[in-house]
């Protein structure tokens, strides 16, 4: 007789079971990250306390956390919208850059009146991000081209196109040869609050979360998106135009990511410059997965990752740890979350098998 492990499909788990699985995966990621800290010669408990203190222990720290949270919320919403239809938009990073380029063009070259400047920058960012993502949407809807590959590769094109503009025609002639455009005028900047860098983009991000919630949970189109994502064949049988829905969802996803670029240049950078995003569009994939397609979940997870980013910056100063530690921690969270997703849907059962001579 021998013992074997068999993978069996688990029945639909309760919300409590799913929540506990997510919490457990994050705790395990913390535990494993603790070993990385020990190898770096840092006390894990002291490092975690330092992260919380720097990110939440003062008005300045909290404001910096919200500044980091802002693009994470918007790009997280962008990816989660596509994820509702089981479509993977890996290109939020590039769409953010295209949104920033669109907003920058309006700010520097449109010559609009000040009262129309910010709305026009918003519209330009939405159009630029949406059009960029619509290429992947068209290819997927018309010819079934894998959107993961297309959106991923278009990230590189978008970032290099932004670099071309920054190093080339849009380069600030008075910028001492630095890769950046001229600064925006006051009309093209968001308001700032409490003497910190917290700007109106944070409230724009919360508004986007509310709008996405209403669109996806309270409209017929939102229901169709979920239905197509759950069972495309049944949706087609019911008469839904799945190709058009895929195109529109990817375009909407890119338009939302473009708003993140608008928020960054109008609220924080006040210009277009090299390295505008440290990878917000890629972190958004983790956020969308953790949030389980929930707009409120995106806000909460983005805030937690904002704490981690600000805390990671403080670890560089206090413990001389590389910034890569924060990204490694994000990777550990995603890894263990994927593992927990397996155990949510499946279970291992030990079975005995008789052996015959």
Coordinates of C-alpha atoms in Angstrom, one line a residue:
X1 CA 0.0 0.0 0.0
X2 CA 1.3 3.5 -0.9
X3 CA 0.2 7.0 -0.1
X4 CA -0.3 9.7 -2.7
X5 CA -1.5 13.2 -2.8
X6 CA -4.4 14.0 -5.1
X7 CA -5.5 17.4 -6.2
X8 CA -9.3 17.9 -6.0
X9 CA -11.5 20.7 -6.9
X10 CA -12.8 22.5 -3.8
X11 CA -16.4 23.6 -3.5
X12 CA -17.1 27.4 -3.5
X13 CA -15.4 28.7 -0.3
X14 CA -16.9 31.2 2.1
X15 CA -16.0 34.9 2.0
X16 CA -14.3 34.4 5.4
X17 CA -12.2 31.5 4.0
X18 CA -11.1 33.6 1.1
X19 CA -10.3 36.6 3.3
X20 CA -8.3 34.4 5.6
X21 CA -6.4 32.9 2.7
X22 CA -5.4 36.4 1.5
X23 CA -4.3 37.5 5.0
X24 CA -2.3 34.4 5.5
X25 CA -0.5 34.8 2.2
X26 CA 0.5 38.4 3.2
X27 CA 1.7 37.2 6.6
X28 CA 3.7 34.5 5.0
X29 CA 5.2 37.0 2.6
X30 CA 6.2 39.2 5.7
X31 CA 7.7 36.1 7.3
X32 CA 9.8 35.3 4.2
X33 CA 10.8 38.9 3.7
X34 CA 12.0 38.8 7.3
X35 CA 14.7 36.3 6.2
X36 CA 15.8 38.7 3.5
X37 CA 16.2 41.4 6.1
X38 CA 18.1 39.1 8.4
X39 CA 20.5 38.3 5.5
X40 CA 21.0 42.0 5.0
X41 CA 21.8 42.4 8.7
X42 CA 18.6 44.2 9.6
X43 CA 16.2 43.3 12.5
X44 CA 12.9 42.5 10.7
X45 CA 10.7 43.7 13.6
X46 CA 12.6 47.0 13.8
X47 CA 12.4 47.4 10.0
X48 CA 8.6 46.8 10.0
X49 CA 8.1 49.3 12.8
X50 CA 10.2 51.8 10.9
X51 CA 8.1 51.3 7.8
X52 CA 4.8 52.0 9.7
X53 CA 6.3 54.9 11.6
X54 CA 7.7 56.7 8.5
X55 CA 4.5 56.1 6.4
X56 CA 1.9 56.8 9.0
X57 CA 3.5 58.4 12.0
X58 CA 3.4 62.0 10.9
X59 CA 1.4 64.4 8.7
X60 CA 4.3 64.5 6.3
X61 CA 4.6 60.7 6.2
X62 CA 0.9 60.2 5.7
X63 CA 0.8 62.8 2.9
X64 CA 3.7 61.1 1.1
X65 CA 1.9 57.8 1.5
X66 CA -1.2 59.3 -0.2
X67 CA 0.9 60.8 -2.9
X68 CA 2.3 57.3 -3.7
X69 CA -1.2 55.9 -3.3
X70 CA -2.7 58.2 -6.0
X71 CA -1.2 56.7 -9.2
X72 CA -1.6 53.2 -7.7
X73 CA -5.3 53.6 -7.2
X74 CA -5.9 54.9 -10.8
X75 CA -3.7 52.3 -12.5
X76 CA -5.1 49.6 -10.2
X77 CA -8.6 50.5 -11.3
X78 CA -7.4 50.5 -15.0
X79 CA -6.1 46.9 -14.7
X80 CA -9.1 45.7 -12.6
X81 CA -11.6 46.9 -15.2
X82 CA -10.0 44.7 -17.8
X83 CA -9.6 41.9 -15.3
X84 CA -13.3 41.8 -14.8
X85 CA -13.5 40.4 -18.3
X86 CA -10.6 38.0 -17.8
X87 CA -8.5 40.4 -20.0
X88 CA -5.0 41.1 -18.9
X89 CA -3.9 44.7 -19.5
X90 CA -0.2 44.6 -18.7
X91 CA 0.3 47.9 -20.5
X92 CA -0.9 50.3 -17.8
X93 CA 2.6 51.6 -17.5
X94 CA 2.8 52.6 -21.1
X95 CA -0.7 54.0 -21.1
X96 CA 0.2 56.1 -18.1
X97 CA 3.1 57.6 -20.1
X98 CA 0.9 58.3 -23.1
X99 CA -1.6 60.1 -20.8
X100 CA 1.2 62.1 -19.4
X101 CA 2.4 63.0 -22.9
X102 CA -1.2 64.1 -23.9
X103 CA -1.6 66.3 -20.8
X104 CA 1.9 67.8 -21.3
X105 CA 1.2 68.7 -24.9
X106 CA -1.9 70.6 -23.8
X107 CA -0.1 72.3 -20.9
X108 CA 2.9 73.5 -23.0
X109 CA 1.6 74.0 -26.5
X110 CA -2.2 74.5 -26.6
X111 CA -2.3 78.1 -25.4
X112 CA -5.6 77.5 -23.8
X113 CA -7.2 79.9 -21.3
X114 CA -6.4 79.0 -17.7
X115 CA -9.9 78.1 -16.8
X116 CA -9.9 75.3 -19.5
X117 CA -6.4 74.1 -19.0
X118 CA -6.9 71.3 -16.5
X119 CA -10.1 69.9 -18.1
X120 CA -8.4 69.9 -21.5
X121 CA -5.3 68.2 -20.0
X122 CA -7.6 65.6 -18.5
X123 CA -9.4 64.9 -21.8
X124 CA -6.1 64.7 -23.7
X125 CA -4.8 62.2 -21.2
X126 CA -7.9 60.1 -21.4
X127 CA -7.8 60.1 -25.2
X128 CA -4.1 59.3 -25.4
X129 CA -4.2 56.5 -22.9
X130 CA -7.5 55.1 -24.5
X131 CA -6.2 55.2 -28.0
X132 CA -2.9 53.5 -27.0
X133 CA -4.8 50.6 -25.3
X134 CA -7.4 50.4 -28.2
X135 CA -4.7 49.0 -30.4
X136 CA -4.4 45.9 -28.2
X137 CA -8.2 45.8 -28.0
X138 CA -8.7 45.9 -31.7
X139 CA -6.1 43.1 -32.3
X140 CA -7.7 40.9 -29.6
X141 CA -11.3 41.5 -30.7
X142 CA -10.7 41.2 -34.4
X143 CA -7.9 38.6 -34.7
X144 CA -7.6 37.0 -31.2
X145 CA -4.1 38.3 -30.8
X146 CA -2.9 37.8 -27.2
X147 CA -3.4 41.1 -25.3
X148 CA -0.7 40.2 -22.7
X149 CA 2.0 40.2 -25.3
X150 CA 0.7 43.3 -27.2
X151 CA 0.2 45.5 -24.1
X152 CA 3.5 44.4 -22.6
X153 CA 5.5 45.3 -25.7
X154 CA 3.6 48.6 -26.2
X155 CA 4.9 49.6 -22.8
X156 CA 8.4 49.8 -24.2
X157 CA 7.2 51.8 -27.2
X158 CA 5.4 54.3 -25.1
X159 CA 8.3 54.9 -22.7
X160 CA 10.8 55.3 -25.5
X161 CA 8.4 57.6 -27.3
X162 CA 8.1 59.8 -24.2
X163 CA 11.9 59.7 -23.9
X164 CA 12.2 60.8 -27.6
X165 CA 10.0 63.8 -26.8
X166 CA 11.9 64.7 -23.6
X167 CA 15.3 64.4 -25.2
X168 CA 14.2 65.8 -28.5
X169 CA 11.5 68.3 -29.6
X170 CA 10.0 69.0 -26.1
X171 CA 13.3 69.3 -24.3
X172 CA 13.6 72.4 -22.2
X173 CA 16.3 74.7 -23.8
X174 CA 16.9 76.2 -20.4
X175 CA 17.1 72.9 -18.6
X176 CA 20.9 72.6 -18.6
X177 CA 20.7 69.5 -20.9
X178 CA 18.6 67.5 -18.3
X179 CA 16.0 65.2 -19.8
X180 CA 12.9 67.1 -19.0
X181 CA 10.4 69.6 -20.5
X182 CA 9.8 73.1 -19.4
X183 CA 7.7 73.5 -16.2
X184 CA 4.0 73.9 -16.5
X185 CA 2.3 77.2 -15.7
X186 CA 0.2 77.6 -12.6
X187 CA -3.0 77.0 -14.5
X188 CA -1.8 73.5 -15.4
X189 CA -1.0 72.4 -11.8
X190 CA -3.2 70.8 -9.2
X191 CA -3.8 72.5 -5.8
X192 CA -1.7 71.2 -2.9
X193 CA -2.8 70.8 0.7
X194 CA -1.5 71.2 4.2
X195 CA 1.8 72.5 3.1
X196 CA 2.7 69.0 1.7
X197 CA 2.9 67.5 -1.7
X198 CA -0.6 66.0 -1.4
X199 CA -2.5 67.3 -4.4
X200 CA -6.0 67.1 -6.0
X201 CA -5.0 64.0 -7.9
X202 CA -5.7 62.0 -4.8
X203 CA -9.3 63.1 -4.7
X204 CA -9.5 62.5 -8.5
X205 CA -8.4 58.9 -7.8
X206 CA -11.2 58.5 -5.2
X207 CA -13.7 59.9 -7.7
X208 CA -12.5 57.4 -10.3
X209 CA -12.9 54.6 -7.9
X210 CA -16.5 55.6 -7.2
X211 CA -17.3 56.1 -10.9
X212 CA -15.9 52.6 -11.7
X213 CA -17.9 51.0 -8.9
X214 CA -21.1 52.6 -10.2
X215 CA -20.3 51.7 -13.8
X216 CA -19.5 48.1 -13.1
X217 CA -22.0 47.3 -10.3
X218 CA -25.0 49.5 -11.2
X219 CA -25.2 49.4 -15.0
X220 CA -26.3 46.9 -17.6
X221 CA -22.9 47.3 -19.4
X222 CA -21.1 46.4 -16.2
X223 CA -23.2 43.3 -15.8
X224 CA -22.4 42.3 -19.4
X225 CA -18.7 42.7 -18.8
X226 CA -18.9 40.4 -15.8
X227 CA -21.0 37.9 -17.8
X228 CA -18.6 37.8 -20.7
X229 CA -15.7 37.4 -18.4
X230 CA -17.4 34.5 -16.5
X231 CA -18.6 32.6 -19.6
X232 CA -17.8 34.0 -23.0
X233 CA -19.6 31.2 -24.9
X234 CA -22.8 31.7 -22.9
X235 CA -22.6 35.4 -23.4
X236 CA -22.3 35.0 -27.1
X237 CA -25.3 32.6 -27.1
X238 CA -27.2 35.3 -25.2
X239 CA -26.6 37.7 -28.0
X240 CA -23.8 39.8 -26.4
X241 CA -21.2 41.3 -28.8
X242 CA -18.1 40.0 -27.0
X243 CA -15.7 41.4 -29.6
X244 CA -17.0 45.0 -29.2
X245 CA -17.1 44.6 -25.4
X246 CA -13.4 43.5 -25.3
X247 CA -12.4 46.5 -27.5
X248 CA -14.3 48.9 -25.3
X249 CA -13.0 47.4 -22.0
X250 CA -9.4 47.6 -23.1
X251 CA -9.9 51.2 -24.4
X252 CA -11.6 52.2 -21.1
X253 CA -8.8 50.5 -19.2
X254 CA -6.1 52.5 -21.1
X255 CA -8.1 55.8 -20.7
X256 CA -8.1 55.3 -16.9
X257 CA -4.4 54.6 -16.8
X258 CA -3.9 57.8 -18.9
X259 CA -5.5 59.7 -16.0
X260 CA -2.7 58.5 -13.8
X261 CA -0.2 60.1 -16.1
X262 CA -2.2 63.4 -16.1
X263 CA -2.3 63.3 -12.3
X264 CA 1.5 62.8 -12.0
X265 CA 2.5 65.6 -14.3
X266 CA -0.2 68.1 -13.1
X267 CA 0.0 67.2 -9.4
X268 CA 3.6 66.2 -8.7
X269 CA 6.2 66.7 -11.4
X270 CA 4.7 69.8 -13.1
X271 CA 6.5 68.7 -16.3
X272 CA 7.2 65.6 -18.3
X273 CA 10.5 64.0 -17.4
X274 CA 12.5 60.8 -17.8
X275 CA 11.6 58.1 -15.3
X276 CA 8.1 59.6 -14.6
X277 CA 6.8 56.4 -13.2
X278 CA 8.9 53.9 -11.0
X279 CA 6.6 51.1 -12.3
X280 CA 3.2 52.1 -11.0
X281 CA 1.6 50.3 -14.0
X282 CA 3.3 47.0 -13.2
X283 CA 2.4 47.3 -9.5
X284 CA -1.2 47.8 -10.6
X285 CA -1.3 44.1 -11.7
X286 CA -0.6 43.1 -8.1
X287 CA -3.2 45.5 -6.8
X288 CA -5.9 44.3 -9.2
X289 CA -5.2 40.7 -8.3
X290 CA -5.3 41.4 -4.5
X291 CA -8.4 43.6 -4.8
X292 CA -10.3 40.8 -6.6
X293 CA -11.9 43.2 -9.1
X294 CA -13.4 45.4 -6.3
X295 CA -13.0 49.2 -6.7
X296 CA -13.0 49.6 -2.9
X297 CA -10.4 46.8 -2.7
X298 CA -8.2 48.7 -5.1
X299 CA -8.3 51.8 -2.9
X300 CA -7.4 49.7 0.2
X301 CA -4.6 47.7 -1.4
X302 CA -3.1 50.7 -3.1
X303 CA -2.9 52.5 0.3
X304 CA -1.2 49.5 1.8
X305 CA 1.3 49.3 -1.1
X306 CA 1.8 53.1 -0.7
X307 CA 2.8 52.5 2.9
X308 CA 5.3 49.9 1.7
X309 CA 6.8 52.2 -0.9
X310 CA 7.2 55.1 1.5
X311 CA 8.5 52.7 4.2
X312 CA 10.9 51.2 1.6
X313 CA 12.3 54.7 1.0
X314 CA 12.9 55.1 4.7
X315 CA 14.7 51.8 4.8
X316 CA 17.2 53.1 2.3
X317 CA 18.0 56.0 4.5
X318 CA 17.9 54.3 7.9
X319 CA 19.3 50.8 7.0
X320 CA 21.0 51.5 3.6
X321 CA 18.8 48.8 2.0
X322 CA 18.3 49.0 -1.8
X323 CA 15.0 50.2 -3.1
X324 CA 14.8 46.8 -4.8
X325 CA 13.7 45.4 -1.4
X326 CA 10.3 47.0 -1.6
X327 CA 9.8 45.5 -5.1
X328 CA 11.0 42.1 -3.9
X329 CA 8.5 42.3 -1.1
X330 CA 5.7 43.1 -3.7
X331 CA 6.9 40.1 -5.7
X332 CA 6.7 37.8 -2.6
X333 CA 3.1 39.0 -1.9
X334 CA 2.1 38.2 -5.5
X335 CA 3.8 34.8 -5.3
X336 CA 2.1 33.7 -2.1
X337 CA -1.2 35.2 -3.2
X338 CA -1.1 33.0 -6.3
X339 CA -0.3 30.1 -4.1
X340 CA -3.3 30.9 -1.8
X341 CA -5.5 31.2 -4.9
X342 CA -4.6 27.6 -5.7
X343 CA -5.6 26.4 -2.3
X344 CA -8.8 28.5 -2.4
X345 CA -9.9 26.6 -5.5
X346 CA -8.3 23.2 -4.9
X347 CA -7.3 21.0 -2.0
X348 CA -4.8 18.2 -1.6
X349 CA -6.2 14.9 -0.4
X350 CA -4.1 12.0 0.8
X351 CA -5.2 8.7 -0.8
X352 CA -4.1 5.2 -0.1
X353 CA -3.5 2.9 -3.1
X354 CA -3.1 -0.8 -2.8
X355 CA 0.0 -2.3 -4.5
X356 CA -0.2 -5.8 -6.0
X357 CA 2.8 -8.1 -6.3

